[in-house]
Coordinates of C-alpha atoms and ligand atoms in Angstrom, one line a residue:
M1328 CA -58.1 32.8 -30.0
R1329 CA -56.5 31.5 -26.8
N1330 CA -55.4 35.0 -25.9
A1331 CA -59.0 36.3 -25.9
R1332 CA -60.1 33.4 -23.7
W1333 CA -57.1 34.0 -21.5
K1334 CA -58.0 37.6 -20.9
A1335 CA -61.6 36.5 -20.0
A1336 CA -60.2 33.9 -17.5
S1337 CA -57.8 36.4 -16.0
R1338 CA -60.6 38.9 -15.5
A1339 CA -62.7 36.3 -13.7
A1340 CA -59.7 35.5 -11.5
I1341 CA -59.2 39.1 -10.6
A1342 CA -62.9 39.5 -9.8
L1343 CA -62.7 36.5 -7.5
T1344 CA -59.6 37.8 -5.8
G1345 CA -61.2 41.2 -5.3
A1346 CA -64.2 39.6 -3.6
G1347 CA -61.9 37.5 -1.4
A1348 CA -60.0 40.6 -0.4
L1349 CA -63.3 42.3 0.4
V1350 CA -64.5 39.4 2.6
A1351 CA -61.1 39.2 4.3
G1352 CA -61.3 42.9 5.0
M1353 CA -64.8 42.8 6.3
A1354 CA -63.9 40.2 8.8
L1355 CA -61.9 42.8 10.7
F1356 CA -64.9 45.0 11.2
L1357 CA -67.6 42.4 12.1
T1358 CA -68.1 41.4 15.7
A1359 CA -67.7 37.7 14.7
P1360 CA -64.7 36.7 12.6
A1361 CA -65.5 35.1 9.2
A1362 CA -65.7 31.4 9.8
A1363 CA -62.5 29.8 8.7
G1364 CA -62.9 26.8 6.3
T1365 CA -62.9 23.5 8.0
T1366 CA -61.9 21.4 5.0
L1367 CA -59.0 21.7 2.5
G1368 CA -61.3 22.4 -0.4
A1369 CA -63.4 25.0 1.3
S1370 CA -60.4 26.7 2.8
A1371 CA -58.6 26.8 -0.5
A1372 CA -61.8 28.1 -2.2
E1373 CA -61.9 31.0 0.3
K1374 CA -58.5 32.0 -1.1
G1375 CA -59.6 31.6 -4.7
R1376 CA -57.7 28.3 -5.1
Y1377 CA -58.6 24.6 -5.4
F1378 CA -57.3 21.8 -3.3
G1379 CA -57.2 18.5 -5.2
T1380 CA -56.0 14.9 -5.0
A1381 CA -55.0 12.2 -7.4
V1382 CA -57.8 9.6 -7.6
A1383 CA -57.7 6.0 -8.6
A1384 CA -60.9 4.7 -10.2
Y1385 CA -60.8 1.3 -8.5
K1386 CA -60.8 2.9 -5.1
L1387 CA -64.1 4.7 -5.7
S1388 CA -65.9 1.6 -4.2
D1389 CA -63.9 2.1 -1.0
S1390 CA -66.2 4.1 1.3
A1391 CA -63.4 5.1 3.7
Y1392 CA -61.6 6.6 0.6
T1393 CA -64.6 8.4 -0.9
T1394 CA -65.7 9.8 2.5
I1395 CA -62.4 11.7 2.7
L1396 CA -62.4 12.5 -1.0
N1397 CA -65.9 13.9 -1.0
R1398 CA -65.4 15.8 2.3
E1399 CA -62.0 17.4 1.7
F1400 CA -61.2 18.0 -2.0
N1401 CA -62.7 20.1 -4.7
S1402 CA -60.4 19.0 -7.6
V1403 CA -59.3 15.6 -8.8
T1404 CA -56.6 14.3 -11.1
P1405 CA -57.0 10.7 -12.4
E1406 CA -53.8 9.0 -11.2
N1407 CA -53.4 6.7 -14.2
E1408 CA -56.7 6.5 -16.0
M1409 CA -56.1 9.3 -18.6
K1410 CA -52.6 8.2 -19.5
I1411 CA -51.9 7.0 -23.0
D1412 CA -51.8 3.3 -22.2
A1413 CA -55.1 3.6 -20.4
T1414 CA -57.0 5.7 -23.0
E1415 CA -55.6 4.2 -26.3
P1416 CA -54.5 0.6 -25.4
Q1417 CA -54.6 -0.4 -29.1
Q1418 CA -53.9 2.1 -31.8
G1419 CA -57.1 3.9 -32.8
R1420 CA -59.2 2.1 -30.1
F1421 CA -60.0 4.4 -27.3
S1422 CA -61.0 3.3 -23.8
Y1423 CA -62.4 5.9 -21.4
S1424 CA -64.5 4.0 -18.9
A1425 CA -62.2 4.3 -15.9
A1426 CA -61.4 7.9 -16.6
D1427 CA -65.1 8.7 -17.2
Q1428 CA -65.9 7.1 -13.9
I1429 CA -63.6 9.5 -12.1
V1430 CA -64.8 12.5 -14.1
S1431 CA -68.4 11.7 -13.3
H1432 CA -67.8 11.1 -9.6
A1433 CA -66.0 14.5 -9.4
R1434 CA -68.3 16.6 -11.5
S1435 CA -71.5 15.3 -9.9
R1436 CA -70.1 16.6 -6.7
G1437 CA -68.9 19.9 -8.0
M1438 CA -65.2 19.0 -8.1
S1439 CA -63.1 20.2 -11.0
V1440 CA -60.9 17.8 -13.0
R1441 CA -57.3 18.1 -14.1
G1442 CA -56.4 15.9 -17.0
H1443 CA -53.2 13.9 -16.8
T1444 CA -51.6 13.4 -19.3
L1445 CA -51.8 13.6 -23.1
A1446 CA -48.2 13.2 -24.3
W1447 CA -45.5 11.5 -22.2
H1448 CA -42.5 9.3 -22.9
S1449 CA -43.7 6.9 -20.1
Q1450 CA -46.7 4.6 -19.8
Q1451 CA -47.1 4.4 -23.5
P1452 CA -48.9 1.4 -24.8
P1453 CA -46.7 -1.2 -26.5
W1454 CA -47.9 -0.1 -30.0
M1455 CA -46.7 3.4 -29.4
E1456 CA -43.4 2.5 -27.7
S1457 CA -42.4 0.7 -30.8
M1458 CA -43.2 3.6 -33.1
S1459 CA -40.9 6.4 -34.3
G1460 CA -40.6 9.3 -36.8
S1461 CA -43.5 10.8 -38.6
A1462 CA -45.8 7.8 -37.8
L1463 CA -45.3 8.4 -34.1
R1464 CA -45.7 12.2 -34.5
Q1465 CA -49.0 11.6 -36.2
A1466 CA -50.1 9.0 -33.7
M1467 CA -49.2 11.3 -30.8
L1468 CA -51.1 14.2 -32.3
N1469 CA -54.1 12.0 -33.0
H1470 CA -54.1 10.8 -29.5
V1471 CA -54.0 14.4 -28.1
T1472 CA -56.8 15.4 -30.4
Q1473 CA -59.1 12.4 -29.6
V1474 CA -58.6 12.4 -25.9
A1475 CA -58.9 16.2 -25.5
T1476 CA -62.0 16.1 -27.7
H1477 CA -63.6 13.3 -25.6
F1478 CA -63.2 15.3 -22.4
R1479 CA -63.9 18.7 -23.9
G1480 CA -65.8 20.8 -21.4
Q1481 CA -65.1 18.4 -18.5
V1482 CA -61.5 19.0 -17.8
V1483 CA -60.4 22.4 -16.7
A1484 CA -56.7 22.0 -17.2
W1485 CA -54.7 19.4 -19.1
D1486 CA -51.1 18.3 -18.5
V1487 CA -50.6 18.4 -22.2
V1488 CA -47.0 17.3 -22.0
N1489 CA -45.4 15.6 -19.0
E1490 CA -41.8 15.2 -18.0
A1491 CA -40.0 16.2 -21.3
F1492 CA -36.9 17.6 -19.7
A1493 CA -33.8 15.8 -18.6
D1494 CA -32.6 15.5 -15.1
G1495 CA -29.1 16.6 -14.3
S1496 CA -27.1 19.6 -15.4
S1497 CA -27.9 19.7 -19.1
G1498 CA -31.0 21.8 -18.8
G1499 CA -32.1 20.2 -22.1
R1500 CA -34.8 17.8 -23.3
R1501 CA -35.0 14.2 -22.2
D1502 CA -34.2 11.7 -24.9
S1503 CA -37.4 9.7 -25.9
N1504 CA -39.1 8.4 -28.9
L1505 CA -41.3 11.6 -28.9
Q1506 CA -38.2 13.9 -28.7
R1507 CA -36.7 12.1 -31.6
T1508 CA -39.6 13.1 -33.8
G1509 CA -38.3 16.7 -33.6
N1510 CA -37.7 19.3 -31.0
D1511 CA -41.1 21.0 -31.9
W1512 CA -43.1 18.0 -30.7
I1513 CA -44.1 19.8 -27.5
E1514 CA -45.5 22.8 -29.2
A1515 CA -47.2 20.6 -31.8
A1516 CA -48.9 18.8 -28.9
F1517 CA -50.1 22.1 -27.4
R1518 CA -51.5 23.3 -30.7
A1519 CA -53.4 20.1 -31.1
A1520 CA -54.8 20.3 -27.6
D1521 CA -55.8 23.9 -28.2
A1522 CA -57.7 23.0 -31.3
A1523 CA -59.5 20.1 -29.6
D1524 CA -60.4 21.9 -26.4
P1525 CA -60.1 25.7 -26.7
N1526 CA -61.4 26.3 -23.2
A1527 CA -59.2 24.0 -21.2
K1528 CA -56.1 25.5 -19.5
L1529 CA -53.1 23.8 -21.2
C1530 CA -50.1 23.0 -18.9
Y1531 CA -46.6 21.7 -19.1
N1532 CA -45.9 19.4 -16.1
D1533 CA -42.7 18.2 -14.7
Y1534 CA -40.8 17.0 -11.5
N1535 CA -37.5 18.3 -10.0
T1536 CA -38.3 21.7 -11.3
D1537 CA -38.9 23.2 -7.8
N1538 CA -35.3 24.5 -7.2
W1539 CA -34.9 27.8 -9.0
T1540 CA -31.1 27.2 -9.4
H1541 CA -31.4 23.8 -11.1
A1542 CA -30.6 23.5 -14.8
K1543 CA -33.9 21.6 -15.3
T1544 CA -35.9 24.4 -13.8
Q1545 CA -34.2 26.9 -16.0
G1546 CA -34.6 24.7 -19.1
V1547 CA -38.4 24.5 -18.6
Y1548 CA -38.5 28.3 -17.8
N1549 CA -36.7 29.1 -21.1
M1550 CA -39.1 26.9 -23.0
V1551 CA -42.2 28.6 -21.5
R1552 CA -40.7 32.0 -22.1
D1553 CA -40.1 31.1 -25.7
F1554 CA -43.6 29.6 -26.1
K1555 CA -45.2 32.8 -24.7
A1556 CA -43.0 35.0 -26.9
R1557 CA -44.0 33.0 -30.0
G1558 CA -47.7 32.6 -29.2
V1559 CA -47.6 28.8 -28.6
P1560 CA -50.9 28.2 -26.6
I1561 CA -49.6 27.5 -23.1
D1562 CA -51.6 28.6 -20.1
C1563 CA -50.0 27.0 -17.1
V1564 CA -47.0 25.1 -15.6
G1565 CA -47.4 22.2 -13.3
F1566 CA -44.9 21.6 -10.6
Q1567 CA -45.2 18.0 -9.5
S1568 CA -43.4 18.7 -6.2
H1569 CA -42.5 15.1 -5.1
F1570 CA -40.3 16.2 -2.2
N1571 CA -38.0 13.6 -0.6
N1572 CA -34.5 13.3 0.8
E1573 CA -32.9 13.3 -2.7
S1574 CA -35.1 16.1 -3.9
P1575 CA -36.0 18.2 -0.9
Y1576 CA -38.2 21.2 -0.6
V1577 CA -36.1 24.4 -1.0
S1578 CA -36.8 27.9 0.3
N1579 CA -36.4 29.3 -3.3
Y1580 CA -39.5 27.3 -4.3
R1581 CA -41.6 30.5 -4.0
T1582 CA -39.1 32.3 -6.3
T1583 CA -39.6 29.5 -8.8
L1584 CA -43.4 29.8 -8.7
S1585 CA -43.4 33.6 -8.9
S1586 CA -40.8 33.6 -11.7
F1587 CA -42.8 31.3 -13.9
A1588 CA -46.0 33.2 -13.1
A1589 CA -44.3 36.4 -14.2
L1590 CA -44.0 34.9 -17.7
G1591 CA -47.8 35.1 -17.9
V1592 CA -48.8 31.6 -17.0
D1593 CA -50.7 30.1 -14.1
V1594 CA -48.7 27.8 -11.8
Q1595 CA -50.1 24.8 -10.1
I1596 CA -48.7 22.3 -7.6
T1597 CA -49.8 19.1 -9.3
E1598 CA -48.5 16.0 -7.5
L1599 CA -47.5 17.1 -4.0
D1600 CA -46.1 14.6 -1.5
I1601 CA -43.4 15.0 1.0
Q1602 CA -41.3 12.1 2.4
G1603 CA -42.2 11.9 6.1
A1604 CA -45.0 14.5 5.7
S1605 CA -43.3 17.2 7.8
A1606 CA -46.0 19.6 8.9
A1607 CA -43.7 22.5 8.6
T1608 CA -42.7 21.7 5.0
Y1609 CA -46.3 21.2 4.0
R1610 CA -47.1 24.5 5.5
S1611 CA -44.3 26.2 3.7
V1612 CA -45.5 24.8 0.3
V1613 CA -49.0 26.1 0.9
E1614 CA -47.7 29.5 2.0
D1615 CA -45.6 29.7 -1.1
C1616 CA -48.5 29.0 -3.3
L1617 CA -50.7 31.5 -1.5
A1618 CA -48.0 34.1 -1.8
V1619 CA -48.1 33.9 -5.6
A1620 CA -51.3 35.3 -7.1
R1621 CA -51.2 33.0 -10.1
C1622 CA -50.6 29.8 -8.1
N1623 CA -54.2 28.8 -8.4
G1624 CA -54.3 25.3 -6.9
I1625 CA -52.6 22.5 -5.1
T1626 CA -53.1 18.7 -5.7
V1627 CA -51.7 16.1 -3.4
W1628 CA -50.7 12.8 -5.1
G1629 CA -53.1 10.5 -3.2
I1630 CA -55.3 10.7 -0.1
R1631 CA -54.0 8.2 2.6
D1632 CA -50.4 7.1 2.9
S1633 CA -51.6 3.7 1.8
D1634 CA -52.8 5.3 -1.5
S1635 CA -49.4 6.8 -2.3
W1636 CA -47.1 5.5 -5.0
R1637 CA -44.4 5.9 -2.3
A1638 CA -46.4 4.5 0.6
S1639 CA -43.4 3.6 2.6
Q1640 CA -42.4 7.2 2.8
T1641 CA -45.8 8.1 4.4
P1642 CA -45.8 11.3 2.4
L1643 CA -49.5 12.3 2.5
L1644 CA -52.0 14.2 4.7
F1645 CA -54.0 11.2 6.0
N1646 CA -52.8 8.1 7.8
S1647 CA -53.6 4.7 6.2
N1648 CA -56.6 4.4 8.6
G1649 CA -57.9 7.7 7.2
S1650 CA -57.2 9.9 10.2
K1651 CA -55.8 13.4 9.8
K1652 CA -52.0 13.8 10.2
P1653 CA -50.3 16.9 11.7
A1654 CA -49.5 17.8 8.1
Y1655 CA -53.2 18.0 7.4
D1656 CA -53.7 20.5 10.3
A1657 CA -50.7 22.5 9.1
V1658 CA -52.1 22.7 5.6
L1659 CA -55.5 23.7 6.8
A1660 CA -54.1 26.3 9.1
A1661 CA -51.9 27.7 6.4
L1662 CA -54.9 27.9 4.0
N1663 CA -57.0 29.6 6.6
N1664 CA -54.4 32.1 7.7
G1665 CA -53.2 32.8 4.1
T1666 CA -49.9 33.7 5.6
T1667 CA -47.4 32.6 8.2
P1668 CA -49.4 31.3 11.2
T1669 CA -49.7 33.9 14.0
D1670 CA -49.2 36.8 11.5
P1671 CA -52.2 39.0 10.9
P1672 CA -53.9 38.8 7.5
T1673 CA -52.0 40.4 4.7
D1674 CA -55.2 41.7 2.9
P1675 CA -56.1 45.0 4.6
P1676 CA -59.5 46.3 3.6
T1677 CA -59.1 48.4 0.6
D1678 CA -62.0 50.7 1.6
P1679 CA -62.1 51.0 5.4
P1680 CA -65.4 52.3 6.7
T1681 CA -65.2 56.0 7.4
D1682 CA -66.6 55.4 10.9
P1683 CA -64.8 52.5 12.3
P1684 CA -67.0 50.5 14.7
T1685 CA -66.7 51.7 18.2
T1686 CA -65.5 49.1 20.6
P1687 CA -68.4 47.8 22.7
P1688 CA -67.8 47.5 26.4
P1689 CA -66.9 44.1 27.8
G1690 CA -70.1 42.0 28.3
P1691 CA -70.9 39.9 31.3
G1692 CA -71.1 36.7 29.4
G1693 CA -67.5 35.7 29.5
C1694 CA -66.2 32.9 27.3
T1695 CA -65.6 29.2 27.3
A1696 CA -62.9 27.1 25.6
T1697 CA -62.9 23.5 24.4
V1698 CA -60.0 21.6 22.9
S1699 CA -59.8 18.7 20.4
V1700 CA -56.5 16.8 20.1
N1701 CA -55.0 14.9 17.3
Q1702 CA -52.4 12.7 19.1
W1703 CA -49.7 10.6 17.4
T1704 CA -46.7 8.9 18.9
G1705 CA -44.5 11.6 20.3
G1706 CA -46.6 14.7 19.5
F1707 CA -50.0 16.2 19.0
V1708 CA -52.0 19.1 17.5
A1709 CA -54.6 20.8 19.6
T1710 CA -57.4 22.8 18.1
V1711 CA -58.9 25.2 20.7
K1712 CA -62.4 26.6 20.2
V1713 CA -63.2 29.9 22.0
T1714 CA -66.9 30.6 22.3
A1715 CA -68.3 33.9 23.6
G1716 CA -71.1 33.7 26.2
S1717 CA -74.3 35.7 26.2
S1718 CA -72.4 38.9 25.1
A1719 CA -69.9 39.8 22.5
I1720 CA -66.3 39.9 23.7
N1721 CA -63.4 42.1 22.6
G1722 CA -60.6 39.8 23.5
W1723 CA -59.9 36.5 25.2
T1724 CA -57.3 34.7 27.2
V1725 CA -57.2 30.9 27.4
T1726 CA -55.1 29.0 30.0
I1727 CA -54.1 25.4 29.4
G1728 CA -52.0 23.4 31.7
L1729 CA -49.9 20.9 29.8
P1730 CA -48.8 17.6 31.3
S1731 CA -45.1 17.2 32.0
G1732 CA -43.1 16.3 28.9
A1733 CA -45.5 18.2 26.6
T1734 CA -43.8 21.2 24.9
V1735 CA -45.3 23.5 22.4
T1736 CA -43.4 23.8 19.1
N1737 CA -45.6 25.8 16.9
A1738 CA -48.9 27.8 17.1
W1739 CA -51.3 29.7 14.9
N1740 CA -54.1 32.2 15.3
A1741 CA -53.1 33.1 18.9
N1742 CA -50.3 34.7 20.9
R1743 CA -48.7 32.4 23.5
S1744 CA -46.8 32.7 26.7
G1745 CA -45.2 29.6 28.1
S1746 CA -44.5 26.5 26.1
S1747 CA -44.8 23.9 28.9
G1748 CA -46.6 23.6 32.2
T1749 CA -49.1 26.5 32.4
T1750 CA -49.6 28.1 29.0
N1751 CA -51.5 31.3 28.3
W1752 CA -53.0 32.1 24.9
T1753 CA -54.5 35.4 23.9
N1754 CA -56.3 36.5 20.7
V1755 CA -54.4 38.1 17.8
A1756 CA -55.5 41.3 16.2
Y1757 CA -58.1 39.8 14.0
N1758 CA -59.9 37.2 16.2
G1759 CA -60.4 39.0 19.5
Q1760 CA -63.9 40.3 18.8
V1761 CA -66.3 37.4 18.9
G1762 CA -70.1 37.9 18.8
A1763 CA -72.4 36.5 21.5
G1764 CA -72.6 32.8 21.1
Q1765 CA -70.0 32.8 18.2
S1766 CA -66.7 31.0 18.1
T1767 CA -63.2 31.3 16.8
E1768 CA -60.4 28.8 16.8
Y1769 CA -56.7 28.7 17.3
G1770 CA -54.2 25.8 17.3
F1771 CA -50.9 24.6 18.4
Q1772 CA -48.6 21.7 17.9
A1773 CA -46.6 20.1 20.7
N1774 CA -44.2 17.3 21.5
G1775 CA -45.2 14.7 24.0
T1776 CA -48.6 13.5 25.1
A1777 CA -51.6 15.7 25.6
G1778 CA -53.6 13.6 28.0
S1779 CA -56.8 15.3 28.8
L1780 CA -56.6 19.1 28.6
S1781 CA -58.9 21.4 30.5
P1782 CA -58.7 24.9 29.1
T1783 CA -60.2 27.9 30.9
C1784 CA -61.2 31.1 29.2
S1785 CA -61.5 34.7 30.4
A1786 CA -62.9 37.5 28.3
S1787 CA -62.2 41.2 28.1
Ligands
LIG3286 O1 -44.4 8.3 -10.5 C1 -45.1 9.2 -9.8 C2 -45.8 10.2 -10.7 C3 -44.7 11.1 -11.4 N1 -45.3 12.1 -12.2 C4 -46.3 11.6 -13.2 C5 -47.3 10.7 -12.5 O2 -48.2 10.1 -13.5 C6 -46.7 9.6 -11.7 O3 -47.8 8.8 -11.2 C7 -47.5 7.5 -11.0 C8 -48.7 6.8 -10.4 O4 -48.9 7.4 -9.1 C9 -48.4 5.3 -10.2 O5 -49.6 4.6 -9.8 O6 -47.2 6.9 -12.2 C10 -46.8 5.5 -12.1 C11 -46.4 5.0 -13.5 O7 -45.4 5.8 -14.0 C12 -48.0 4.7 -11.6 O8 -47.6 3.4 -11.3 C13 -48.3 2.4 -12.1 C14 -47.5 1.2 -12.0 O9 -46.2 1.4 -12.6 C15 -48.2 0.1 -12.8 O10 -47.5 -1.1 -12.7 C16 -49.6 0.0 -12.4 O11 -50.3 -0.9 -13.2 O12 -49.6 2.2 -11.6 C17 -50.3 1.3 -12.4 C18 -51.7 1.3 -11.9 O13 -51.8 1.0 -10.5

């Protein structure tokens, strides 16, 4: 049953990818480049992905919070409201109001919902914590059935089982009351979820499974391979991706994502946060996901740093005051480029027109450039908007004088000469042609203080 659904879902994904490739290809041949997305959700959607966040129900009355939520994200995961202690605080008495509030907020705004989580050793209500054996097995399966049934049709993907593997070198299961009901408890939970909501994608979700060489990663991989071989209904694997000094991002992360995907499951980054919010690391994570066709979405674990379970590590994309951090700009740029910044798009048009458009002569209208700066202590990101005048242009050069002490460290969507003092920026292959009155954007990150920048633009 799940196989048939799975094929239909895959077909839809392929159709979407095909349309995306066509649009990306067309951009090369139009006078104006396709507008890059200006929010995380819109930009991810252009790549056939979602960009989500964990949401706490009690924050939905905070307008600063919902302004960012509604503007930037197209997927939500209830941070605590769907957990066992929240949904079944007393055995057989289910409580959905906080979770329903989040689901309704999301769905009324076109955002999808990830369900988190049906079966977990942690955040069990006291009645469940004290259970064991077949009574616990039955109670767990009933919980999965009841909750998945309540949210049927409203949750696109469920973290059916969360964090069932042990840390360290064993590569085996974590000890817990659920594990002690028998090693097959995980597949039993998946089968119950499948019966209750046949259309939801069913995921296994865990942390410290990012490094391909780690025993825990291999343990989960072997379980998923076994489930696929035996027809246990699993559709996806969630990588929480809480990166910090003890558990840092590693360059083999992309290998991990692609290796799991090769088993025939979707992969999703489900709880992303990065200690210190390095823009470069955030960018790498996004690029890794985009490089894997079955990595179909990214969720960050909170909106502002003050919303984070690890607030002191300032690991998120927005400052506590709601302003965008450099990591935000890096994520957005990575989503828009779809590959390493400054590289050309990887999706060549599959059917190039037989008569490529002839290059129009340079027009008399020239171009103008404006810059917006996101400054923080010790550095800034500048977003430069190049606008063609009364005629289409075929290329552009922007000159920006940087104040002393300001040094460019990183750039996207433009070629650069000079990293301090006078800097010159020219279009890359895919954003030189700009229609009359149309715009394109590039950006750079720099150390130091921007002050007031006055870019000039010349067209060719
Ligand atoms: O621990 C980080 C995450 C790891 N992966 C699974 C996620 O479900 C988990 O989320 C966190 C939430 O972000 C926290 O908000 O899970 C914690 C509990 O394991 C959540 O913390 C709890 C506190 O422990 C409770 O005291 C508090 O009542 O949040 C509750 C609601 O604010």
